[in-house]
């Protein structure tokens, strides 16, 4: 039985028709349908809502089939049991319609019928959980159906594959929608621990005074993944680790780590500060990047036997402003690596004087580290040195820990997608990316995209090619 926790203290969105394009796709099944139901269980869905699943004719479902499909998705990927009062309400809100560009009137009717069944003022939110190629057709369909006025749209990454295509996509969207209607989703920004970076930095006096080039020696954003490409060969061939993870996710995390304090956490001031970081991010020098490819990648289905696509990328980024000049930001991510981790490490400089002689356990590098593990539910760890008990003045490494899991009940947690869908329904764009920011990131990426270093092979289950160590020397990767 689901046990809805009533969250009276939270703002609930206006009544909504939520249209889920790509309803029979992987993202809808794994994240969006279970996520919407979780919101319903937490009483965070609007008081009255309808969810319309939509796909091309080839994978169309009847209303009944879509309800069964949603139920299975929730059983398989959700944390809430599809039964009880909330489920009855949720399942009765589901219907299905084909997204057929030739018949915009049929599509419009389905949306209008759903609105009428709710009655009164109803908002429309279209979630385009589809690849970029398909997104254009659907944006066109929304326009042709006359539904683009006053609606909101959630667009999935990737937003283009380079500067030119991102500009083109943005202008295509701008021709049909006001910028205030557009929610470009980057699900890393919906992770609890990423938002918590703002609290850590700006709600505490302990860290922020040290958060700059005078005290920080390096920053690492390390997101190794243990999974391989999992049958996504043809998608991955066109993307690779740099586009898929760095341009989309890791740069956004860097934006939150490096920004100045915004005047508020509203969309305008918050995104302005992130954008200023992107403007001061230096274009990535290919000499500061290592590209890798796991052994066996070339045998994956959908992969060219001569593919030069990287499944691993490590790079050094530089933010050239007063706060950060000279501090390297080391970014690393890849598939088929030893562990799945999502870790930020801020490495602080050693004290000016080495007053203590080394003991057996004294690390070679004696700087403190602040580690933010942002794999939900997340944790924060401070690494520092203490005196070993006993007659000698020897140093030992020590740690202080904070675990979300130990400190809060998990029942009320929102998974990244749930959080962001809720924010979109509330009309809050603070945690969504901006078109100018995306274009700037592609500009920063251009030298590496134009002149990529050759891919180096690495063994599955390793931490990547050996040369990633040279990239950060004399610093070291903090994982493993
Ligand atoms: C996606 C990428 O955007 O993010 C995947 O396309 C990657 O390749 C995934 O595995 C990681 O997300 P998560 O939810 O595991 O943090």
CSV table of C-alpha atoms and ligand atoms in Angstrom, one decimal:
chain,number,residue,atom,x,y,z
A,1,UNK,CA,0.0,0.0,0.0
A,2,UNK,CA,1.3,3.4,-0.7
A,3,UNK,CA,1.4,5.7,2.3
A,4,UNK,CA,1.0,9.2,1.0
A,5,UNK,CA,2.6,11.8,3.2
A,6,UNK,CA,0.5,14.9,3.0
A,7,UNK,CA,2.9,17.8,2.5
A,8,UNK,CA,0.6,20.7,3.3
A,9,UNK,CA,3.5,23.1,3.7
A,10,UNK,CA,4.5,22.7,0.0
A,11,UNK,CA,3.2,24.7,-2.8
A,12,UNK,CA,1.0,22.6,-5.1
A,13,UNK,CA,0.9,23.3,-8.8
A,14,UNK,CA,-2.2,24.7,-10.5
A,15,UNK,CA,-4.4,22.2,-12.3
A,16,UNK,CA,-2.6,20.7,-15.2
A,17,UNK,CA,-2.8,18.7,-18.4
A,18,UNK,CA,0.6,17.0,-18.6
A,19,UNK,CA,1.4,15.7,-22.1
A,20,UNK,CA,4.2,13.1,-22.1
A,21,UNK,CA,5.7,12.7,-25.6
A,22,UNK,CA,7.8,9.6,-26.0
A,23,UNK,CA,5.5,7.9,-23.5
A,24,UNK,CA,6.5,4.4,-24.6
A,25,UNK,CA,10.3,5.2,-24.5
A,26,UNK,CA,12.9,4.3,-21.9
A,27,UNK,CA,13.0,7.6,-20.1
A,28,UNK,CA,9.2,7.7,-19.6
A,29,UNK,CA,9.2,4.2,-18.3
A,30,UNK,CA,12.1,4.4,-16.0
A,31,UNK,CA,11.8,7.9,-14.6
A,32,UNK,CA,8.8,10.0,-15.7
A,33,UNK,CA,5.8,7.8,-15.1
A,34,UNK,CA,7.1,6.4,-11.7
A,35,UNK,CA,8.1,10.0,-10.9
A,36,UNK,CA,4.7,11.5,-11.6
A,37,UNK,CA,3.1,8.8,-9.4
A,38,UNK,CA,5.5,9.5,-6.6
A,39,UNK,CA,4.6,13.1,-6.8
A,40,UNK,CA,0.9,12.0,-6.5
A,41,UNK,CA,1.7,9.9,-3.5
A,42,UNK,CA,3.4,12.8,-1.8
A,43,UNK,CA,0.3,15.0,-2.7
A,44,UNK,CA,2.5,17.2,-4.8
A,45,UNK,CA,0.6,16.8,-8.0
A,46,UNK,CA,-2.1,19.5,-8.8
A,47,UNK,CA,-5.4,19.0,-7.2
A,48,UNK,CA,-6.9,18.1,-10.6
A,49,UNK,CA,-4.7,16.8,-13.4
A,50,UNK,CA,-4.7,14.6,-16.5
A,51,UNK,CA,-1.7,12.9,-18.0
A,52,UNK,CA,-1.8,12.2,-21.7
A,53,UNK,CA,0.8,9.7,-23.0
A,54,UNK,CA,1.7,10.3,-26.7
A,55,UNK,CA,3.9,8.6,-29.3
A,56,UNK,CA,4.1,8.0,-33.0
A,57,UNK,CA,1.4,5.8,-34.6
A,58,UNK,CA,3.8,2.8,-34.8
A,59,UNK,CA,4.0,2.5,-31.0
A,60,UNK,CA,0.5,3.8,-30.1
A,61,UNK,CA,-1.4,2.3,-27.2
A,62,UNK,CA,-5.1,2.4,-26.3
A,63,UNK,CA,-6.0,4.3,-23.0
A,64,UNK,CA,-6.3,0.9,-21.3
A,65,UNK,CA,-2.9,-0.4,-22.6
A,66,UNK,CA,-1.2,2.9,-21.5
A,67,UNK,CA,-2.7,2.5,-18.0
A,68,UNK,CA,-1.3,-1.1,-17.8
A,69,UNK,CA,2.0,0.1,-19.2
A,70,UNK,CA,2.3,2.8,-16.6
A,71,UNK,CA,1.4,0.4,-13.9
A,72,UNK,CA,4.2,-2.0,-15.0
A,73,UNK,CA,6.7,0.9,-15.2
A,74,UNK,CA,5.8,1.9,-11.6
A,75,UNK,CA,6.1,-1.7,-10.4
A,76,UNK,CA,9.5,-2.1,-12.1
A,77,UNK,CA,11.1,1.3,-11.5
A,78,UNK,CA,9.2,3.1,-8.9
A,79,UNK,CA,9.1,3.0,-5.1
A,80,UNK,CA,5.4,3.3,-4.6
A,81,UNK,CA,3.0,0.4,-4.9
A,82,UNK,CA,0.3,1.1,-7.5
A,83,UNK,CA,-2.8,0.5,-5.4
A,84,UNK,CA,-5.1,2.4,-3.1
A,85,UNK,CA,-6.9,5.7,-3.4
A,86,UNK,CA,-4.0,7.7,-4.9
A,87,UNK,CA,-3.4,5.1,-7.5
A,88,UNK,CA,-7.1,5.0,-8.5
A,89,UNK,CA,-7.0,8.7,-9.0
A,90,UNK,CA,-3.7,8.6,-10.9
A,91,UNK,CA,-4.6,5.7,-13.2
A,92,UNK,CA,-7.9,7.3,-14.1
A,93,UNK,CA,-6.1,10.5,-15.1
A,94,UNK,CA,-4.1,8.6,-17.8
A,95,UNK,CA,-5.1,8.5,-21.5
A,96,UNK,CA,-3.2,8.1,-24.8
A,97,UNK,CA,-3.2,10.0,-28.1
A,98,UNK,CA,-1.0,9.6,-31.2
A,99,UNK,CA,1.4,12.5,-32.0
A,100,UNK,CA,0.7,12.6,-35.7
A,101,UNK,CA,2.1,15.7,-37.5
A,102,UNK,CA,-0.5,15.2,-40.2
A,103,UNK,CA,-3.4,15.4,-37.8
A,104,UNK,CA,-2.8,18.3,-35.4
A,105,UNK,CA,-6.6,18.7,-34.9
A,106,UNK,CA,-6.8,15.2,-33.4
A,107,UNK,CA,-4.0,16.0,-31.0
A,108,UNK,CA,-5.5,19.3,-30.1
A,109,UNK,CA,-8.9,17.7,-29.4
A,110,UNK,CA,-7.3,15.2,-27.0
A,111,UNK,CA,-5.7,18.0,-25.1
A,112,UNK,CA,-8.8,20.2,-25.1
A,113,UNK,CA,-10.9,17.3,-23.9
A,114,UNK,CA,-8.6,16.7,-21.0
A,115,UNK,CA,-8.7,20.4,-20.1
A,116,UNK,CA,-12.5,20.4,-20.3
A,117,UNK,CA,-12.7,17.4,-18.0
A,118,UNK,CA,-10.7,19.3,-15.4
A,119,UNK,CA,-12.7,22.5,-15.9
A,120,UNK,CA,-11.7,26.1,-15.0
A,121,UNK,CA,-8.2,27.4,-15.5
A,122,UNK,CA,-5.9,24.6,-16.6
A,123,UNK,CA,-2.2,24.8,-17.4
A,124,UNK,CA,-0.6,22.7,-20.1
A,125,UNK,CA,2.9,21.2,-19.8
A,126,UNK,CA,4.4,19.2,-22.6
A,127,UNK,CA,7.4,17.0,-21.7
A,128,UNK,CA,9.4,16.1,-24.8
A,129,UNK,CA,11.0,12.9,-23.6
A,130,UNK,CA,12.3,12.2,-27.1
A,131,UNK,CA,15.6,12.5,-29.0
A,132,UNK,CA,16.4,16.0,-30.4
A,133,UNK,CA,15.5,15.0,-34.0
A,134,UNK,CA,12.0,14.0,-32.9
A,135,UNK,CA,11.6,17.1,-30.7
A,136,UNK,CA,11.4,19.5,-33.6
A,137,UNK,CA,8.5,17.6,-35.2
A,138,UNK,CA,6.7,17.7,-31.9
A,139,UNK,CA,7.3,21.4,-31.3
A,140,UNK,CA,5.9,21.9,-34.7
A,141,UNK,CA,2.9,19.7,-33.9
A,142,UNK,CA,2.2,21.8,-30.7
A,143,UNK,CA,2.4,24.9,-32.8
A,144,UNK,CA,0.1,23.5,-35.6
A,145,UNK,CA,-2.4,22.5,-32.9
A,146,UNK,CA,-2.5,26.0,-31.7
A,147,UNK,CA,-1.3,24.9,-28.3
A,148,UNK,CA,2.0,26.8,-28.1
A,149,UNK,CA,0.4,29.9,-26.6
A,150,UNK,CA,0.6,29.9,-22.8
A,151,UNK,CA,1.9,26.3,-22.6
A,152,UNK,CA,5.1,25.2,-21.0
A,153,UNK,CA,7.5,22.7,-22.5
A,154,UNK,CA,10.2,20.6,-21.0
A,155,UNK,CA,13.0,19.8,-23.4
A,156,UNK,CA,15.4,17.0,-22.9
A,157,UNK,CA,19.2,17.1,-23.5
A,158,UNK,CA,21.2,17.0,-25.7
A,159,UNK,CA,20.6,20.5,-26.9
A,160,UNK,CA,22.5,20.1,-30.1
A,161,UNK,CA,25.8,18.4,-30.7
A,162,UNK,CA,27.9,21.5,-31.2
A,163,UNK,CA,27.6,25.3,-31.2
A,164,UNK,CA,25.9,25.5,-34.7
A,165,UNK,CA,23.3,22.9,-34.0
A,166,UNK,CA,22.5,24.3,-30.5
A,167,UNK,CA,22.0,27.8,-32.0
A,168,UNK,CA,19.8,26.4,-34.6
A,169,UNK,CA,17.7,24.4,-32.1
A,170,UNK,CA,17.4,27.5,-29.8
A,171,UNK,CA,16.2,29.7,-32.7
A,172,UNK,CA,13.7,27.0,-33.8
A,173,UNK,CA,12.3,27.0,-30.2
A,174,UNK,CA,12.4,30.8,-29.9
A,175,UNK,CA,10.3,31.2,-33.1
A,176,UNK,CA,7.5,29.2,-31.5
A,177,UNK,CA,7.8,29.8,-27.7
A,178,UNK,CA,8.6,32.6,-25.4
A,179,UNK,CA,11.8,31.8,-23.4
A,180,UNK,CA,9.7,31.9,-20.2
A,181,UNK,CA,7.7,28.9,-21.5
A,182,UNK,CA,10.8,26.7,-22.0
A,183,UNK,CA,12.3,24.4,-19.4
A,184,UNK,CA,15.5,22.8,-20.6
A,185,UNK,CA,16.1,19.9,-18.3
A,186,UNK,CA,19.5,18.8,-17.0
A,187,UNK,CA,18.6,16.2,-14.4
A,188,UNK,CA,21.9,16.7,-12.4
A,189,UNK,CA,20.5,20.1,-11.3
A,190,UNK,CA,17.5,18.3,-9.7
A,191,UNK,CA,19.7,16.2,-7.5
A,192,UNK,CA,19.4,17.1,-3.8
A,193,UNK,CA,23.1,17.4,-3.2
A,194,UNK,CA,23.7,19.7,-6.1
A,195,UNK,CA,21.2,22.2,-4.8
A,196,UNK,CA,22.7,21.6,-1.4
A,197,UNK,CA,25.9,23.1,-2.7
A,198,UNK,CA,24.1,26.4,-2.5
A,199,UNK,CA,23.2,25.8,1.1
A,200,UNK,CA,26.6,24.5,2.0
A,201,UNK,CA,28.3,27.6,0.5
A,202,UNK,CA,25.9,30.4,1.2
A,203,UNK,CA,24.2,29.4,4.5
A,204,UNK,CA,27.4,28.6,6.3
A,205,UNK,CA,30.3,30.8,7.3
A,206,UNK,CA,32.6,27.8,7.6
A,207,UNK,CA,33.4,27.1,3.9
A,208,UNK,CA,32.7,30.1,1.8
A,209,UNK,CA,35.6,32.3,3.0
A,210,UNK,CA,37.9,29.6,1.8
A,211,UNK,CA,36.1,28.9,-1.4
A,212,UNK,CA,38.6,30.7,-3.7
A,213,UNK,CA,42.1,30.6,-5.3
A,214,UNK,CA,43.7,31.8,-2.1
A,215,UNK,CA,42.9,28.5,-0.4
A,216,UNK,CA,41.7,26.0,-3.0
A,217,UNK,CA,44.4,24.0,-4.8
A,218,UNK,CA,42.0,22.0,-7.1
A,219,UNK,CA,38.4,21.0,-7.7
A,220,UNK,CA,37.5,17.6,-9.0
A,221,UNK,CA,34.1,16.6,-10.4
A,222,UNK,CA,34.3,12.8,-10.8
A,223,UNK,CA,31.5,10.8,-12.3
A,224,UNK,CA,32.7,7.3,-13.2
A,225,UNK,CA,30.0,4.9,-14.3
A,226,UNK,CA,30.2,1.1,-14.0
A,227,UNK,CA,27.6,0.5,-16.7
A,228,UNK,CA,28.7,0.2,-20.4
A,229,UNK,CA,26.6,1.8,-23.1
A,230,UNK,CA,23.8,-0.7,-22.5
A,231,UNK,CA,22.6,-1.2,-26.0
A,232,UNK,CA,22.6,2.5,-26.8
A,233,UNK,CA,25.3,2.1,-29.5
A,234,UNK,CA,23.9,4.3,-32.2
A,235,UNK,CA,23.0,7.1,-29.8
A,236,UNK,CA,26.4,6.9,-28.2
A,237,UNK,CA,28.3,6.9,-31.4
A,238,UNK,CA,27.0,10.4,-32.2
A,239,UNK,CA,27.5,11.6,-28.7
A,240,UNK,CA,30.4,10.2,-26.7
A,241,UNK,CA,31.2,10.8,-23.1
A,242,UNK,CA,32.2,14.5,-23.5
A,243,UNK,CA,28.9,15.6,-25.1
A,244,UNK,CA,26.7,13.2,-23.1
A,245,UNK,CA,28.1,13.9,-19.7
A,246,UNK,CA,30.5,16.9,-19.6
A,247,UNK,CA,28.8,19.5,-21.7
A,248,UNK,CA,25.4,18.4,-20.4
A,249,UNK,CA,25.9,17.7,-16.7
A,250,UNK,CA,29.4,18.2,-15.3
A,251,UNK,CA,29.7,21.8,-16.6
A,252,UNK,CA,26.4,22.6,-14.9
A,253,UNK,CA,27.8,21.2,-11.6
A,254,UNK,CA,30.9,23.3,-12.1
A,255,UNK,CA,28.6,26.4,-12.5
A,256,UNK,CA,27.1,25.8,-9.1
A,257,UNK,CA,30.5,25.2,-7.5
A,258,UNK,CA,32.2,28.2,-9.0
A,259,UNK,CA,29.5,30.9,-9.0
A,260,UNK,CA,29.3,34.0,-6.9
A,261,UNK,CA,26.5,34.4,-4.3
A,262,UNK,CA,23.3,35.3,-6.2
A,263,UNK,CA,21.1,38.1,-4.8
A,264,UNK,CA,18.3,35.4,-4.4
A,265,UNK,CA,17.6,31.9,-5.6
A,266,UNK,CA,15.1,33.0,-8.1
A,267,UNK,CA,15.6,32.0,-11.7
A,268,UNK,CA,17.0,35.3,-12.8
A,269,UNK,CA,19.7,36.0,-10.3
A,270,UNK,CA,20.7,32.4,-9.9
A,271,UNK,CA,21.1,31.6,-13.6
A,272,UNK,CA,22.8,35.0,-14.1
A,273,UNK,CA,25.6,33.9,-11.7
A,274,UNK,CA,25.9,30.5,-13.3
A,275,UNK,CA,26.1,32.1,-16.7
A,276,UNK,CA,28.9,34.4,-15.6
A,277,UNK,CA,30.9,31.3,-14.7
A,278,UNK,CA,30.3,29.9,-18.1
A,279,UNK,CA,31.5,33.2,-19.7
A,280,UNK,CA,34.8,33.0,-17.8
A,281,UNK,CA,35.3,29.3,-18.5
A,282,UNK,CA,38.2,29.1,-20.9
A,283,UNK,CA,37.7,27.1,-24.1
A,284,UNK,CA,39.0,23.5,-23.5
A,285,UNK,CA,42.5,23.0,-24.8
A,286,UNK,CA,42.7,19.5,-26.4
A,287,UNK,CA,46.2,19.2,-24.7
A,288,UNK,CA,44.3,19.3,-21.4
A,289,UNK,CA,42.1,16.3,-22.2
A,290,UNK,CA,42.4,12.5,-22.2
A,291,UNK,CA,39.9,10.5,-24.3
A,292,UNK,CA,39.5,6.8,-23.7
A,293,UNK,CA,37.5,3.9,-25.1
A,294,UNK,CA,36.8,0.7,-23.3
A,295,UNK,CA,38.1,-2.6,-24.7
A,296,UNK,CA,35.2,-4.2,-26.5
A,297,UNK,CA,33.4,-1.0,-27.4
A,298,UNK,CA,34.0,-1.6,-31.1
A,299,UNK,CA,32.1,-4.9,-30.9
A,300,UNK,CA,29.0,-3.3,-29.4
A,301,UNK,CA,25.9,-3.3,-31.5
A,302,UNK,CA,25.4,-0.1,-33.5
A,303,UNK,CA,29.1,0.9,-33.1
A,304,UNK,CA,31.4,1.4,-36.1
A,305,UNK,CA,34.4,-1.0,-36.1
A,306,UNK,CA,36.6,2.0,-36.6
A,307,UNK,CA,34.9,4.3,-34.2
A,308,UNK,CA,36.8,7.1,-32.6
A,309,UNK,CA,34.1,7.9,-30.1
A,310,UNK,CA,35.2,8.3,-26.5
A,311,UNK,CA,33.6,6.4,-23.7
A,312,UNK,CA,35.9,8.1,-21.2
A,313,UNK,CA,36.9,11.7,-20.9
A,314,UNK,CA,39.1,13.5,-18.3
A,315,UNK,CA,40.0,17.1,-18.7
A,316,UNK,CA,41.3,20.2,-17.0
A,317,UNK,CA,39.0,23.2,-17.1
A,318,UNK,CA,39.9,26.7,-16.1
A,319,UNK,CA,37.7,29.5,-14.8
A,320,UNK,CA,39.4,32.7,-15.4
A,321,UNK,CA,38.1,35.2,-12.9
A,322,UNK,CA,39.3,36.8,-9.7
A,323,UNK,CA,38.0,34.0,-7.5
A,324,UNK,CA,39.4,31.0,-9.5
A,325,UNK,CA,42.2,32.0,-11.8
A,326,UNK,CA,44.9,29.3,-11.6
A,327,UNK,CA,42.8,26.7,-9.9
A,328,UNK,CA,42.4,23.6,-12.0
A,329,UNK,CA,38.9,22.0,-12.3
A,330,UNK,CA,39.5,18.3,-13.1
A,331,UNK,CA,36.5,16.6,-14.7
A,332,UNK,CA,36.3,12.9,-15.3
A,333,UNK,CA,33.6,10.5,-16.4
A,334,UNK,CA,33.3,7.3,-18.4
A,335,UNK,CA,31.5,4.1,-19.0
A,336,UNK,CA,32.5,0.6,-17.9
A,337,UNK,CA,34.7,1.9,-15.1
A,338,UNK,CA,35.5,0.4,-11.7
A,339,UNK,CA,32.7,2.0,-9.8
A,340,UNK,CA,29.6,4.2,-10.2
A,341,UNK,CA,30.3,7.3,-8.2
A,342,UNK,CA,29.3,11.0,-8.4
A,343,UNK,CA,31.8,12.9,-6.3
A,344,UNK,CA,33.0,16.5,-6.0
A,345,UNK,CA,36.2,17.1,-4.2
A,346,UNK,CA,37.5,20.5,-3.1
A,347,UNK,CA,41.2,20.1,-2.3
A,348,UNK,CA,42.5,22.9,0.0
A,349,UNK,CA,46.1,24.1,0.1
A,350,UNK,CA,48.4,22.9,2.8
A,351,UNK,CA,49.1,25.3,5.7
A,352,UNK,CA,52.0,27.6,4.9
A,353,UNK,CA,54.3,26.0,7.4
A,354,UNK,CA,54.9,22.2,7.9
A,355,UNK,CA,55.2,22.2,11.7
A,356,UNK,CA,54.6,18.5,12.1
A,357,UNK,CA,56.9,15.8,11.2
A,358,UNK,CA,55.5,12.9,9.2
A,359,UNK,CA,54.2,9.8,11.0
A,360,UNK,CA,53.5,6.4,9.3
A,361,UNK,CA,50.0,7.4,8.4
A,362,UNK,CA,50.6,11.0,7.4
A,363,UNK,CA,49.5,11.4,3.8
A,364,UNK,CA,52.1,12.8,1.4
A,365,UNK,CA,49.9,15.7,0.4
A,366,UNK,CA,48.6,17.3,3.6
A,367,UNK,CA,45.8,19.5,2.2
A,368,UNK,CA,42.3,19.2,3.6
A,369,UNK,CA,39.5,17.9,1.4
A,370,UNK,CA,35.8,18.6,1.3
A,371,UNK,CA,34.0,15.8,-0.5
A,372,UNK,CA,30.4,16.1,-1.7
A,373,UNK,CA,29.1,12.7,-2.8
A,374,UNK,CA,26.1,13.7,-4.9
A,375,UNK,CA,24.8,10.3,-5.9
A,376,UNK,CA,21.3,10.5,-4.3
A,377,UNK,CA,20.7,10.6,-1.4
A,378,UNK,CA,24.2,12.1,-1.0
A,379,UNK,CA,26.7,12.9,1.7
A,380,UNK,CA,29.4,15.4,2.7
A,381,UNK,CA,32.8,14.5,4.2
A,382,UNK,CA,35.5,16.7,5.6
A,383,UNK,CA,39.0,15.2,5.5
A,384,UNK,CA,41.5,16.7,7.9
A,385,UNK,CA,44.5,15.9,10.0
A,386,UNK,CA,44.6,15.2,13.8
A,387,UNK,CA,47.3,14.3,16.2
A,388,UNK,CA,47.6,10.6,16.8
A,389,UNK,CA,47.1,9.9,20.5
A,390,UNK,CA,50.3,9.1,22.4
A,391,UNK,CA,53.6,10.7,23.2
A,392,UNK,CA,54.6,11.6,19.6
A,393,UNK,CA,53.4,14.5,17.6
A,394,UNK,CA,52.4,12.4,14.7
A,395,UNK,CA,49.6,13.2,12.3
A,396,UNK,CA,46.7,10.9,11.3
A,397,UNK,CA,44.0,11.4,8.7
A,398,UNK,CA,40.5,11.9,10.1
A,399,UNK,CA,37.1,12.6,8.7
A,400,UNK,CA,33.7,14.1,9.6
A,401,UNK,CA,30.7,12.9,7.8
A,402,UNK,CA,27.1,14.0,7.0
A,403,UNK,CA,24.8,11.4,5.4
A,404,UNK,CA,21.4,12.5,4.1
A,405,UNK,CA,20.2,9.0,4.6
A,406,UNK,CA,21.0,9.0,8.3
A,407,UNK,CA,19.6,12.5,8.9
A,408,UNK,CA,16.3,12.5,7.1
A,409,UNK,CA,13.6,10.1,6.3
A,410,UNK,CA,13.7,9.0,2.7
A,411,UNK,CA,10.0,8.8,2.2
A,412,UNK,CA,9.6,12.5,1.3
A,413,UNK,CA,12.7,12.6,-1.0
A,414,UNK,CA,12.2,13.6,-4.6
A,415,UNK,CA,14.3,12.0,-7.2
A,416,UNK,CA,16.0,14.5,-9.7
A,417,UNK,CA,13.3,14.1,-12.4
A,418,UNK,CA,10.4,14.4,-9.9
A,419,UNK,CA,11.9,17.5,-8.4
A,420,UNK,CA,12.4,19.2,-11.8
A,421,UNK,CA,8.9,18.2,-13.2
A,422,UNK,CA,7.4,19.7,-10.0
A,423,UNK,CA,9.4,22.9,-10.5
A,424,UNK,CA,8.3,23.1,-14.1
A,425,UNK,CA,4.6,22.7,-13.1
A,426,UNK,CA,5.2,25.5,-10.6
A,427,UNK,CA,6.8,27.6,-13.3
A,428,UNK,CA,10.1,28.0,-11.5
A,429,UNK,CA,13.0,27.9,-14.0
A,430,UNK,CA,15.9,28.3,-11.5
A,431,UNK,CA,17.1,24.7,-11.9
A,432,UNK,CA,16.7,24.7,-15.7
A,433,UNK,CA,19.4,25.6,-18.1
A,434,UNK,CA,19.4,28.7,-20.3
A,435,UNK,CA,19.8,28.9,-24.0
A,436,UNK,CA,22.7,31.4,-23.8
A,437,UNK,CA,24.4,29.2,-21.2
A,438,UNK,CA,24.1,26.2,-23.4
A,439,UNK,CA,25.5,28.0,-26.4
A,440,UNK,CA,28.4,29.3,-24.4
A,441,UNK,CA,29.2,25.8,-23.2
A,442,UNK,CA,29.3,24.5,-26.8
A,443,UNK,CA,31.6,27.4,-27.6
A,444,UNK,CA,33.9,26.3,-24.7
A,445,UNK,CA,33.8,22.8,-26.1
A,446,UNK,CA,34.6,23.7,-29.7
A,447,UNK,CA,38.4,23.3,-29.6
A,448,UNK,CA,38.1,19.8,-28.2
A,449,UNK,CA,35.4,18.8,-30.6
A,450,UNK,CA,37.3,20.1,-33.6
A,451,UNK,CA,40.7,18.6,-32.6
A,452,UNK,CA,40.1,15.7,-30.3
A,453,UNK,CA,43.2,13.8,-29.1
A,454,UNK,CA,43.2,10.2,-30.1
A,455,UNK,CA,41.2,7.7,-28.0
A,456,UNK,CA,43.3,5.5,-25.7
A,457,UNK,CA,42.0,2.0,-24.9
A,458,UNK,CA,41.3,1.1,-21.2
A,459,UNK,CA,40.2,-2.2,-19.6
A,460,UNK,CA,36.6,-2.6,-18.6
A,461,UNK,CA,36.4,-2.2,-14.8
A,462,UNK,CA,39.5,0.0,-14.6
A,463,UNK,CA,39.6,3.7,-13.8
A,464,UNK,CA,40.5,4.7,-17.4
A,465,UNK,CA,43.6,5.2,-19.5
A,466,UNK,CA,46.9,5.7,-17.6
A,467,UNK,CA,47.6,9.1,-19.1
A,468,UNK,CA,44.7,10.6,-17.0
A,469,UNK,CA,47.3,10.6,-14.1
A,470,UNK,CA,49.7,12.8,-16.1
A,471,UNK,CA,46.8,15.2,-16.8
A,472,UNK,CA,46.5,16.1,-13.1
A,473,UNK,CA,50.1,15.7,-11.9
A,474,UNK,CA,51.4,16.6,-9.5
A,475,UNK,CA,47.8,16.4,-8.1
A,476,UNK,CA,46.1,13.1,-8.0
A,477,UNK,CA,42.6,11.8,-8.6
A,478,UNK,CA,40.9,11.5,-5.3
A,479,UNK,CA,39.0,8.4,-6.4
A,480,UNK,CA,39.4,5.5,-5.8
B,1,LIG,C1,22.3,10.7,-18.8
B,1,LIG,C2,23.3,10.1,-19.7
B,1,LIG,O1,22.0,12.0,-19.1
B,1,LIG,O2,22.8,10.6,-17.4
B,1,LIG,C3,23.7,8.7,-19.3
B,1,LIG,O3,22.8,10.1,-21.1
B,1,LIG,C4,24.2,8.7,-17.9
B,1,LIG,O4,24.8,8.2,-20.2
B,1,LIG,C5,23.1,9.3,-17.0
B,1,LIG,O5,24.4,7.3,-17.5
B,1,LIG,C6,23.6,9.4,-15.5
B,1,LIG,O6,22.5,9.8,-14.8
B,1,LIG,P1,22.2,9.3,-13.3
B,1,LIG,O7,20.7,9.4,-13.1
B,1,LIG,O8,22.8,8.0,-13.1
B,1,LIG,O9,22.8,10.3,-12.4
